[in-house]
CSV table of C-alpha atoms and ligand atoms in Angstrom, one decimal:
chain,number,residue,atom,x,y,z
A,252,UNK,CA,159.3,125.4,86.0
A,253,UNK,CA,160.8,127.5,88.9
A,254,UNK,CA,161.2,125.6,92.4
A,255,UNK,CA,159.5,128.2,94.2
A,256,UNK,CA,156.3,127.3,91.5
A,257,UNK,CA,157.0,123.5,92.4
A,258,UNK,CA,156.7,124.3,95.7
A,259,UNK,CA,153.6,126.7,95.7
A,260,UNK,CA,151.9,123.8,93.6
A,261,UNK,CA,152.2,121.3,96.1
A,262,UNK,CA,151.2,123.5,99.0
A,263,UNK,CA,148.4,124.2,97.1
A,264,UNK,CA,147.4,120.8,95.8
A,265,UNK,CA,147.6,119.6,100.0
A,266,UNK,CA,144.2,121.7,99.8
A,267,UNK,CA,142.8,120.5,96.8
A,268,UNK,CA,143.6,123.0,93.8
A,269,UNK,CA,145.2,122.1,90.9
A,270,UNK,CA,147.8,125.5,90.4
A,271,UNK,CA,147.7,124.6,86.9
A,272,UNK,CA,143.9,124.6,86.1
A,273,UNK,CA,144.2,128.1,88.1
A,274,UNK,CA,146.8,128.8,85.5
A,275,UNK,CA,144.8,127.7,82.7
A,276,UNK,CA,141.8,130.1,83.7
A,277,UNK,CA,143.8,133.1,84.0
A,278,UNK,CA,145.2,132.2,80.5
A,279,UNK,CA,140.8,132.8,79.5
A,280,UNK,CA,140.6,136.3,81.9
A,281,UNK,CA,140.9,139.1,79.3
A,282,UNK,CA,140.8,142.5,80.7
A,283,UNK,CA,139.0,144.8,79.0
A,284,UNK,CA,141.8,147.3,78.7
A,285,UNK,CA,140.5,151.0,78.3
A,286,UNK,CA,142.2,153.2,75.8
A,287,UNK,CA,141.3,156.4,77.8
A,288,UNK,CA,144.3,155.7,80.0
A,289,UNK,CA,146.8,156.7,77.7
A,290,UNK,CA,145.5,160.2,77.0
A,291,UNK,CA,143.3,161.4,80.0
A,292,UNK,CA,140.2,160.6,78.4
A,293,UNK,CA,140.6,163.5,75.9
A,294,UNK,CA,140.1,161.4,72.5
A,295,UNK,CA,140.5,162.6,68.6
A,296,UNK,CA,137.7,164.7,68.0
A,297,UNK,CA,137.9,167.9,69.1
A,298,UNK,CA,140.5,169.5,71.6
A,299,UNK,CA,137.5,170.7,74.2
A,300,UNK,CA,137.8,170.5,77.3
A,301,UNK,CA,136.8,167.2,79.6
A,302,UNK,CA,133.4,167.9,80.8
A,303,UNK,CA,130.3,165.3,82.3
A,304,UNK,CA,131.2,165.0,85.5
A,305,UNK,CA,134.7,163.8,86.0
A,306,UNK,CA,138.0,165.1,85.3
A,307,UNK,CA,141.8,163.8,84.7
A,308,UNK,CA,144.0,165.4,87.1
A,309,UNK,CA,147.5,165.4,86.6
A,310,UNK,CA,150.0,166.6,83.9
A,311,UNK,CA,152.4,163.9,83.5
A,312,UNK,CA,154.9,164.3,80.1
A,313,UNK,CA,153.8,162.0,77.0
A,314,UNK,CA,150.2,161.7,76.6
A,315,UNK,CA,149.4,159.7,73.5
A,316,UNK,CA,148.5,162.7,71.0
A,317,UNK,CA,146.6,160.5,67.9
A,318,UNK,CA,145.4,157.3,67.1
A,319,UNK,CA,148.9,155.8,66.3
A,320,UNK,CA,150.5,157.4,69.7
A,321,UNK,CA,147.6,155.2,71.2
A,322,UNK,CA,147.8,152.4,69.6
A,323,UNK,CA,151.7,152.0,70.2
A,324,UNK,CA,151.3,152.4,73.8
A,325,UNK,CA,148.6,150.6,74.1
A,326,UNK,CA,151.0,147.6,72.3
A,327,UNK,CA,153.8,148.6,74.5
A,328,UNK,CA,151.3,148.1,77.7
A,329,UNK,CA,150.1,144.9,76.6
A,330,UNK,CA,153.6,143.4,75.5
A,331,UNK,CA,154.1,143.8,80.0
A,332,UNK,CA,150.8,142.2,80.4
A,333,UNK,CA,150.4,138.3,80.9
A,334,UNK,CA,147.4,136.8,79.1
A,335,UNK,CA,145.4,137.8,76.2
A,336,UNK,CA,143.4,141.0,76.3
A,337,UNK,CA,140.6,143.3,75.0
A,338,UNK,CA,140.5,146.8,74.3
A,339,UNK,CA,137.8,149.4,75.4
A,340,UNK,CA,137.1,152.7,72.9
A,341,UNK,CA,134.9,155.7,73.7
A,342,UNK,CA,133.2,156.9,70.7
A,343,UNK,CA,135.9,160.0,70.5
A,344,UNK,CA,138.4,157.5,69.5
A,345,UNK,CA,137.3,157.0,66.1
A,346,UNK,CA,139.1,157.6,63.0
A,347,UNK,CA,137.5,160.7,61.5
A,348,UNK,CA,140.8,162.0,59.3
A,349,UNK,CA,140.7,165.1,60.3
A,350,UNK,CA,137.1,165.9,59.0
A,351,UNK,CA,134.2,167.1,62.0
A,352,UNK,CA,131.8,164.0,62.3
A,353,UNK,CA,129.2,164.8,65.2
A,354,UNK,CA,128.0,162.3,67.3
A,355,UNK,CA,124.9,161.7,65.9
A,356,UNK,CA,126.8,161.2,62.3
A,357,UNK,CA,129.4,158.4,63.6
A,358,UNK,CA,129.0,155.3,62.1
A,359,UNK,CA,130.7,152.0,61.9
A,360,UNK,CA,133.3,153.1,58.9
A,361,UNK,CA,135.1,155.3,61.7
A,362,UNK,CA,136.0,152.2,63.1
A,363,UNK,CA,137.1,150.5,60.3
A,364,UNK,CA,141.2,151.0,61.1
A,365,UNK,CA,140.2,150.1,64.9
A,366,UNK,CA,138.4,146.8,63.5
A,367,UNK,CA,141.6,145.5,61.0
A,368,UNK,CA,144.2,146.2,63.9
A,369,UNK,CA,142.0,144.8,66.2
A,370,UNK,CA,142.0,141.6,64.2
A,371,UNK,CA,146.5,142.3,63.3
A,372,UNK,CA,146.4,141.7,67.0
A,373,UNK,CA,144.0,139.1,68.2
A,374,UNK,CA,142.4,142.0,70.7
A,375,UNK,CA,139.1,142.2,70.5
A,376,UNK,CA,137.1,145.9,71.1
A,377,UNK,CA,134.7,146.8,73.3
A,378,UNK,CA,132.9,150.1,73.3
A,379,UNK,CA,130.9,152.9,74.9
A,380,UNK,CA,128.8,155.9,73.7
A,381,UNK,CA,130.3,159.3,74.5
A,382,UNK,CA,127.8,161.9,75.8
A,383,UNK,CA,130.2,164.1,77.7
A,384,UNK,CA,132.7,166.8,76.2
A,385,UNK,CA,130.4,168.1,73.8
A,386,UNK,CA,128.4,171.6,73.5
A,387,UNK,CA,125.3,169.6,74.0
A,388,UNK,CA,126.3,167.6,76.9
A,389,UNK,CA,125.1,170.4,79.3
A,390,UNK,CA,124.2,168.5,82.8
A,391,UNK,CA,121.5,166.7,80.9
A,392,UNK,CA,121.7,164.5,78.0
A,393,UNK,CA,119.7,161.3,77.5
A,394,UNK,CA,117.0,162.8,80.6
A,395,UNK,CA,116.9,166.5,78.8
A,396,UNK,CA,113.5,168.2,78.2
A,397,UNK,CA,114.2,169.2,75.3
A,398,UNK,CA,113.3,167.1,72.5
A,399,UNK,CA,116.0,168.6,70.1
A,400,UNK,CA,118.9,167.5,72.2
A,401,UNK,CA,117.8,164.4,73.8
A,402,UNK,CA,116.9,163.1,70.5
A,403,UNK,CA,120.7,164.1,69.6
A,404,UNK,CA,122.1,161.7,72.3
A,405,UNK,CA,119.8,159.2,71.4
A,406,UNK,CA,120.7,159.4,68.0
A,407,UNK,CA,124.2,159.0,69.2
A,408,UNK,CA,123.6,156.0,71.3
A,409,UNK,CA,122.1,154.2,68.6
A,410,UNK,CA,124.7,154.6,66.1
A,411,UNK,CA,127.2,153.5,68.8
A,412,UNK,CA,124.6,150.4,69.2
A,413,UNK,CA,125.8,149.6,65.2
A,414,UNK,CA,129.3,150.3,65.8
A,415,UNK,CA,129.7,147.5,68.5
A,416,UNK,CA,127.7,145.4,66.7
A,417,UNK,CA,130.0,145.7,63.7
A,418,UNK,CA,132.6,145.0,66.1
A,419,UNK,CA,131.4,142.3,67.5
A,420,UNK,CA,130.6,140.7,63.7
A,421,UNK,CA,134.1,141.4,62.9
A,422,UNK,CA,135.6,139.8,65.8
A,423,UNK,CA,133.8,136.6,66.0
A,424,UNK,CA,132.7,137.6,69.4
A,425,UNK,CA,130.1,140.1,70.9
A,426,UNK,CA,131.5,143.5,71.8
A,427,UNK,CA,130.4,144.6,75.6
A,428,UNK,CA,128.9,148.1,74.5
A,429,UNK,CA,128.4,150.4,77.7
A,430,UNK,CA,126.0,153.0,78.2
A,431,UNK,CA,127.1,155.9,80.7
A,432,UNK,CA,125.6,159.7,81.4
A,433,UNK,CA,126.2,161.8,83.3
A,434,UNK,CA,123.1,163.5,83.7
A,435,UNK,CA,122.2,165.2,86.8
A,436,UNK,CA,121.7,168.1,88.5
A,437,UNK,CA,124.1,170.6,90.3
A,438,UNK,CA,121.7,171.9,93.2
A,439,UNK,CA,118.4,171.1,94.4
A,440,UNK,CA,115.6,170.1,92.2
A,441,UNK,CA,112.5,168.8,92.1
A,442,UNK,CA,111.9,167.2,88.8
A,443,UNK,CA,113.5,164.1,89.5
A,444,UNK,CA,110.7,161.7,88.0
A,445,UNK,CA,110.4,163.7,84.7
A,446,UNK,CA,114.7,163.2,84.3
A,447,UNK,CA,114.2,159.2,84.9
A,448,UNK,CA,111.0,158.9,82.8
A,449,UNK,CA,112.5,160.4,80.3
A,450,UNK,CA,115.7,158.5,80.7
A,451,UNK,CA,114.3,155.4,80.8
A,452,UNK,CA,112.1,156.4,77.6
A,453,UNK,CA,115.9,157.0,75.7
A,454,UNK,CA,116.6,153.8,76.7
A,455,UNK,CA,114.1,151.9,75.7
A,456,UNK,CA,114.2,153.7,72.2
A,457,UNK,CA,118.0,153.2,71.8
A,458,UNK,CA,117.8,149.1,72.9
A,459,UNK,CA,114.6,148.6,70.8
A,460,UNK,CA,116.4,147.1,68.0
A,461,UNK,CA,117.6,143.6,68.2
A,462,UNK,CA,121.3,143.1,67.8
A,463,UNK,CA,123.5,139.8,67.8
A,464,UNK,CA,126.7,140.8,68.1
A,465,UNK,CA,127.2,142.8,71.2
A,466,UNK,CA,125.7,143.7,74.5
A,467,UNK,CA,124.3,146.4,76.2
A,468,UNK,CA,125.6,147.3,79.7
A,469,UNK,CA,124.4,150.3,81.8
A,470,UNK,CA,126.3,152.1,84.7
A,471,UNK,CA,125.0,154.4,87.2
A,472,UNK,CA,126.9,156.5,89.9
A,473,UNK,CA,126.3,158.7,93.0
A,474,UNK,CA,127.5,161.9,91.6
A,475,UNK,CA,129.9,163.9,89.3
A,476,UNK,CA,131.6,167.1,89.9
A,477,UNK,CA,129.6,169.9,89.1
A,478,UNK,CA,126.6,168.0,89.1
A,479,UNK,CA,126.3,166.8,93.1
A,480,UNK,CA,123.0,167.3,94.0
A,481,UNK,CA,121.2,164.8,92.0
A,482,UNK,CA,122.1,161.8,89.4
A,483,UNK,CA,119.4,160.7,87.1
A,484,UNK,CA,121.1,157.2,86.7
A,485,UNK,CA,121.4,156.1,90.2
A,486,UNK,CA,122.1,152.5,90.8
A,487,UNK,CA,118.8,152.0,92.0
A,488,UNK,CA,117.7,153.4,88.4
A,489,UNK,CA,119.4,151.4,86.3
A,490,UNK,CA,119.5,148.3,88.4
A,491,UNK,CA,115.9,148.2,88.3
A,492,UNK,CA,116.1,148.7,84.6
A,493,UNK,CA,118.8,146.0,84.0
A,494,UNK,CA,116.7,143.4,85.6
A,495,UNK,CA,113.0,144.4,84.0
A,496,UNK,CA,115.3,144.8,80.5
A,497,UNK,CA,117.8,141.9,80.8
A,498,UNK,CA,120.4,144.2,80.5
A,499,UNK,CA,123.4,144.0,81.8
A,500,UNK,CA,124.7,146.4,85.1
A,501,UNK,CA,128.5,148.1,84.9
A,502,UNK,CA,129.4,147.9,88.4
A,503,UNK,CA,132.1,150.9,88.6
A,504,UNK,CA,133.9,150.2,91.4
A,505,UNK,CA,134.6,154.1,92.6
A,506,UNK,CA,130.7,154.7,91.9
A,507,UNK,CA,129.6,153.9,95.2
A,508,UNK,CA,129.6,155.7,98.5
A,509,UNK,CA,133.1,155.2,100.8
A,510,UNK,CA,131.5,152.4,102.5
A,511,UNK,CA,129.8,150.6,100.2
A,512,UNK,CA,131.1,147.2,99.0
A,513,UNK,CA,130.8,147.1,95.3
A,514,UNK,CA,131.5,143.0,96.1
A,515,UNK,CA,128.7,141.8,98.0
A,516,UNK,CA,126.7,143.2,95.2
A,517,UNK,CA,128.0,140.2,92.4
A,518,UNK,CA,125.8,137.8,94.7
A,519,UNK,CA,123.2,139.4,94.4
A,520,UNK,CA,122.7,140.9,90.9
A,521,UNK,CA,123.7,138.2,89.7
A,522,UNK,CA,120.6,136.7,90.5
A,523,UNK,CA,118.6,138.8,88.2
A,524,UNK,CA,120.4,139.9,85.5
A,525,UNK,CA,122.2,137.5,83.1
A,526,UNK,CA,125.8,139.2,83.0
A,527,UNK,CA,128.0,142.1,84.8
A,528,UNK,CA,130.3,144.1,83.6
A,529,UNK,CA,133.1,145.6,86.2
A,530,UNK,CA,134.9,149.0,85.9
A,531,UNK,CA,137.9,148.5,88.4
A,532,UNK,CA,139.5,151.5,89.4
A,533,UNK,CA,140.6,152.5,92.7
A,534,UNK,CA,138.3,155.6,94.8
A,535,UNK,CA,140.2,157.9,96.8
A,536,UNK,CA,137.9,159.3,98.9
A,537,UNK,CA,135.9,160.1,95.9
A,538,UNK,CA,135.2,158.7,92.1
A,539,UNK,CA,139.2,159.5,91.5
A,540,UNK,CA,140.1,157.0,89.3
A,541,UNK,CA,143.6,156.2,90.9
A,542,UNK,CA,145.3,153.2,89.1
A,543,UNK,CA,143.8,149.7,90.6
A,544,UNK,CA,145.8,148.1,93.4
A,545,UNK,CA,145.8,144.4,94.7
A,546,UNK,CA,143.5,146.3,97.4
A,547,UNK,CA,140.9,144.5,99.8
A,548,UNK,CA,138.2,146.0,97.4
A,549,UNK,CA,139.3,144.6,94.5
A,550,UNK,CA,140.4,141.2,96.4
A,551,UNK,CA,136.9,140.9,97.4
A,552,UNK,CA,135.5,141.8,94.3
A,553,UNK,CA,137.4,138.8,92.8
A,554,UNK,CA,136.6,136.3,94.9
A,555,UNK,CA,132.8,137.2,94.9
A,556,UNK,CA,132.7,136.4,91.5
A,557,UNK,CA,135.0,132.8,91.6
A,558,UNK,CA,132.7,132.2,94.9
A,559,UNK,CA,129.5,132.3,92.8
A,560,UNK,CA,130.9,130.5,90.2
A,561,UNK,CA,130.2,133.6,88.1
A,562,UNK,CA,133.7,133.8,86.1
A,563,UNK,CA,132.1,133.8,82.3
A,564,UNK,CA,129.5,135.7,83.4
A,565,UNK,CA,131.6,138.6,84.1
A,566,UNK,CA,132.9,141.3,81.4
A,567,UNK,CA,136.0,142.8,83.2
A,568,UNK,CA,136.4,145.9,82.5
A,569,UNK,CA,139.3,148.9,83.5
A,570,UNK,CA,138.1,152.4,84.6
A,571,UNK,CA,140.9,154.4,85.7
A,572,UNK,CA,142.7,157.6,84.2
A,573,UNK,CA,145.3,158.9,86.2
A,574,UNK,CA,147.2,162.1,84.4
A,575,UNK,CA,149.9,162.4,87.2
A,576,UNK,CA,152.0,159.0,86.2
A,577,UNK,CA,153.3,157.5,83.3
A,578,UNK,CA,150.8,156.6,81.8
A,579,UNK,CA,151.9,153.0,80.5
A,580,UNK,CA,153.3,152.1,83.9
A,581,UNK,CA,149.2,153.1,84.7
A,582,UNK,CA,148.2,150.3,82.4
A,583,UNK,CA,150.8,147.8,83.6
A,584,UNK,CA,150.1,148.6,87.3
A,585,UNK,CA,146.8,148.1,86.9
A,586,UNK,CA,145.8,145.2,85.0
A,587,UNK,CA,148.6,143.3,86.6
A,588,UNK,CA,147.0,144.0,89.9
A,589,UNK,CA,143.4,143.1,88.6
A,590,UNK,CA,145.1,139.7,87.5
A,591,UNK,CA,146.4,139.3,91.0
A,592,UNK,CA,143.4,139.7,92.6
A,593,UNK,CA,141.9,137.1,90.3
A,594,UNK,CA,144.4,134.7,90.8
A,595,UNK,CA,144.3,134.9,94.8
A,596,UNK,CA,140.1,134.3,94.6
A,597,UNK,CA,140.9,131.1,92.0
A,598,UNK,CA,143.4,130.0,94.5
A,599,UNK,CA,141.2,130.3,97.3
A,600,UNK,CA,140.1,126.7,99.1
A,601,UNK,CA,136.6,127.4,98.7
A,602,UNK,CA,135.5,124.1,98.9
A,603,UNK,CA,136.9,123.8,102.3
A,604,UNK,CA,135.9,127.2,104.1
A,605,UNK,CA,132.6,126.5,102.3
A,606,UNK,CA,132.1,123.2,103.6
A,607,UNK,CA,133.5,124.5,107.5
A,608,UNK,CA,130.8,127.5,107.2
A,609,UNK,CA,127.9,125.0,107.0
A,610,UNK,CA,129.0,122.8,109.9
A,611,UNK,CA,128.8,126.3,111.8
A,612,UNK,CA,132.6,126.4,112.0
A,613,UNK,CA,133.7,130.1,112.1
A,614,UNK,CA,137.0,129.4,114.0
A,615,UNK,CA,138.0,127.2,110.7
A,616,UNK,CA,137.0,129.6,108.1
A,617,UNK,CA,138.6,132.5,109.5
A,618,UNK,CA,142.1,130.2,109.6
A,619,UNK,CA,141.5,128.8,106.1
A,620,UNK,CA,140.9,132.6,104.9
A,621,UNK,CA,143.6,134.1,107.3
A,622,UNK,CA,146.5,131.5,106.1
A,623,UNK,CA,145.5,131.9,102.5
A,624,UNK,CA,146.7,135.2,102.2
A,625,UNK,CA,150.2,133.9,103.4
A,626,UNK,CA,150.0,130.8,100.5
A,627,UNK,CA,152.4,131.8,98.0
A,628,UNK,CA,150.8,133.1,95.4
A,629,UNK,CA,153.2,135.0,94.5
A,630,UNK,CA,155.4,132.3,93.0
A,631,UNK,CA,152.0,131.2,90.9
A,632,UNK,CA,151.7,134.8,89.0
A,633,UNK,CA,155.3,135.1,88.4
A,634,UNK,CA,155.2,131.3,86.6
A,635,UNK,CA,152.1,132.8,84.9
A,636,UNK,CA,154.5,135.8,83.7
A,637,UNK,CA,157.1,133.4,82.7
A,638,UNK,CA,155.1,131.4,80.7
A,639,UNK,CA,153.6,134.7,78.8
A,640,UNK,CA,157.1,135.6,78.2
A,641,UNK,CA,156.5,138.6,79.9
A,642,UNK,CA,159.5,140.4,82.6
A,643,UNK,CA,158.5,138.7,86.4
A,644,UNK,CA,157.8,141.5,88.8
A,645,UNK,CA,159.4,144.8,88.7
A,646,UNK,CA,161.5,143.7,86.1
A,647,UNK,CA,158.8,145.7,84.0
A,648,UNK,CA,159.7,148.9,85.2
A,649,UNK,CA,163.0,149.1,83.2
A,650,UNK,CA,160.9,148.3,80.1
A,651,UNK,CA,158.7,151.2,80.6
A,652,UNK,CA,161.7,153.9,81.5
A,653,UNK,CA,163.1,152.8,78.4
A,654,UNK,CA,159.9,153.2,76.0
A,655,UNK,CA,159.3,156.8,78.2
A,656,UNK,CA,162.6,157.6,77.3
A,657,UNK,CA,162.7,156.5,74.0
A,658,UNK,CA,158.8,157.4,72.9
A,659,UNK,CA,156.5,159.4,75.4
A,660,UNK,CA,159.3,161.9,76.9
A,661,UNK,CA,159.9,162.9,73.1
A,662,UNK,CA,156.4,164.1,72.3
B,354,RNT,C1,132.4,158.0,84.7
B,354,RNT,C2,132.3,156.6,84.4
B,354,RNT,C3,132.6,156.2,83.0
B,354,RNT,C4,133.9,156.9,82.5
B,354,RNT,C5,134.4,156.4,81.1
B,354,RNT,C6,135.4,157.3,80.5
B,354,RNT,O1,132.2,158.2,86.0
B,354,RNT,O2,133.0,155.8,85.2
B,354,RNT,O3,132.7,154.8,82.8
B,354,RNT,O4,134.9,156.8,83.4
B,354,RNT,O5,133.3,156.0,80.3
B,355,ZN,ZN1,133.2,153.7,84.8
């Protein structure tokens, strides 16, 4: 145990938290790590371009070309990473050798090599449906008019519904299967009702069978490029649907407009729908998907959840895909940061401030909340790192120059 821990521990316990209960629960906080990070979200099926609304910018050297590329970086990533972890496929991910499987032929065995190395390496998978980059993705999908295609995509979803359930049977634990389209329209239109009935007609097809072992989530957005007029799955839609349904709302973190605080929305979803699951990214101005920072954002995110007492009712997810870095370092970056964030809200006097705000005593919370940021948290994650037997602070870096220099830069 470091003295600078020994310290941080008793400054911590003089305001009632136990540093190594903290440490204990962020031991339990898996990250849902998302495999799309390590190649720009292009997967293995085809080499077509990125299309539904978003786009990987950047060109960085070493993009992870096939499934073992990705796999040993994801491994590379996750040996930097304290804790234990999940990982997040898109449907393009699967293992077709080589042969052309649609998306409304996928099934289960295309997972089969993802479900044996998921259990070689304790990670369990999580999955999502892929409707965009496809020659029937057009700018409407699971909302399209015409039967032929929206039946395609529903099709799709479906099977993806069997996939994660599979995955979920073969790890012991359900798989969080997520739901995203892009549908929507470029400029102004007027047959906005007819895109969400039929939307919310898909849905109800795709969830009408019963499954055990995994969960549906759904995630809406304001807008993707190309398609910034109109979104068919707006939050309003699918929050509405997630309480009527009991599903469960993806709460992307660059889906909502600049001054919109993703946060205070934990409080009060939470209220009526059983479960959330979180995309963390970091929006630049826009749905960029830069690599997650310890920001305010994602600080506040955090400690909305501890606050409500939320932490197992939370699936926490990664969404970000930047093409202009390396690509591991991404990973690293990023889930370290989301760890940090957690850490600060479980090391937050809560009690205290709570207690202070009821007694109407704003000039205490603000200090409790002001000093807290100076309480040296710090010295907790590194301990945490230590423990993990993973490099303390930038002491990863050299770690990922060597595998770029080793690996990536020779692809
Ligand atoms: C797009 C959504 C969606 C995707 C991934 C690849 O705006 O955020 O979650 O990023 O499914
Ligand atoms: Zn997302």
């Amino acid at each position: 145990m470091s003295k600078a821990y020994q310290i941080a521990r008793e400054r911590y316990a003089a305001l009632g938290i136990d540093t190594e209960k903290v440490l204990s629960q962020l031991q339990d906080f898996p990250l849902s790590m998302h495999c799309w990070q390590a190649d720009d979200v292009a997967g293995f099926e085809s080499a077509g371009d990125l299309t539904g609304g978003i786009q990987a910018t950047g060109n960085y050297p070493g993009k992870a070309r096939n499934i073992d590329e990705l796999r040993e970086d994801i491994l590379k990533a996750k040996s930097l990473i304290p804790g234990t972890h999940r990982l997040n496929l898109h449907e393009i991910y699967g293992e077709f050798g080589g042969r052309k499987v649609d998306r409304d032929e996928v099934g289960p065995e295309h997972f089969e090599g993802w479900m044996q190395w998921s259990r070689e390496h304790k990670t369990p998978l999580d999955f999502n449906s892929t409707s965009f980059s496809h020659p029937k993705s057009g700018n409407l999908s699971l909302s399209n008019p015409d039967k032929s295609i929206r039946g395609f995509w529903i099709e799709h979803t479906r099977r993806c519904r069997d996939i994660a359930d599979a995955m979920g049977r073969n790890q012991g634990d359900p798989c969080i299967m997520n739901v995203w389209v892009h549908d929507g329209c470029k400029d102004l239109s007027v047959n906005h009702y007819l895109y969400r009935s039929l939307l919310k007609d898909s849905l109800d097809r795709i969830f009408a069978e019963k499954k055990d072992d995994m969960k549906d989530c759904i995630e809406g957005k304001v807008f993707g490029i190309g398609l910034e007029s109109f979104t068919v799955g707006s939050h309003d839609f699918y929050t509405a649907y997630a309480a009527a349904n009991g599903k469960i709302p993806t709460i992307d973190t660059g889906h909502y407009h600049p001054t919109e605080s993703p946060a205070d929305k934990v409080s009060a979803l939470l209220q009526f729908v059983p479960e959330l699951m979180l995309h963390v990214s970091r929006p630049v101005r826009w749905d960029s998907d830069h690599v997650t920072l310890m920001d305010d954002p994602t600080l506040e995110l955090f400690a909305e959840i501890v606050r409500a007492g939320a932490l197992e009712r939370v699936h926490y997810g990664l969404d970000y895909f930047d093409g202009a870095i390396n690509r591991t370092g991404a990973y690293v970056i990023g889930s370290r940061a989301a760890q940090k964030c957690m850490l600060r809200a479980l090391l937050e006097p809560k009690d205290i401030i709570g207690r202070y705000e009821l007694e109407g005593r704003t000039a205490e919370v603000l200090t409790y909340l002001e000093e807290a940021k100076a309480m040296p948290w710090g010295a907790v994650y590194d301990e945490f790192c230590e423990r993990n037997g993973v490099p303390v602070g930038e002491a990863y870096l050299k770690e990922i120059s060597d595998y770029e220099k080793k690996v990536t830069s020779k692809r």
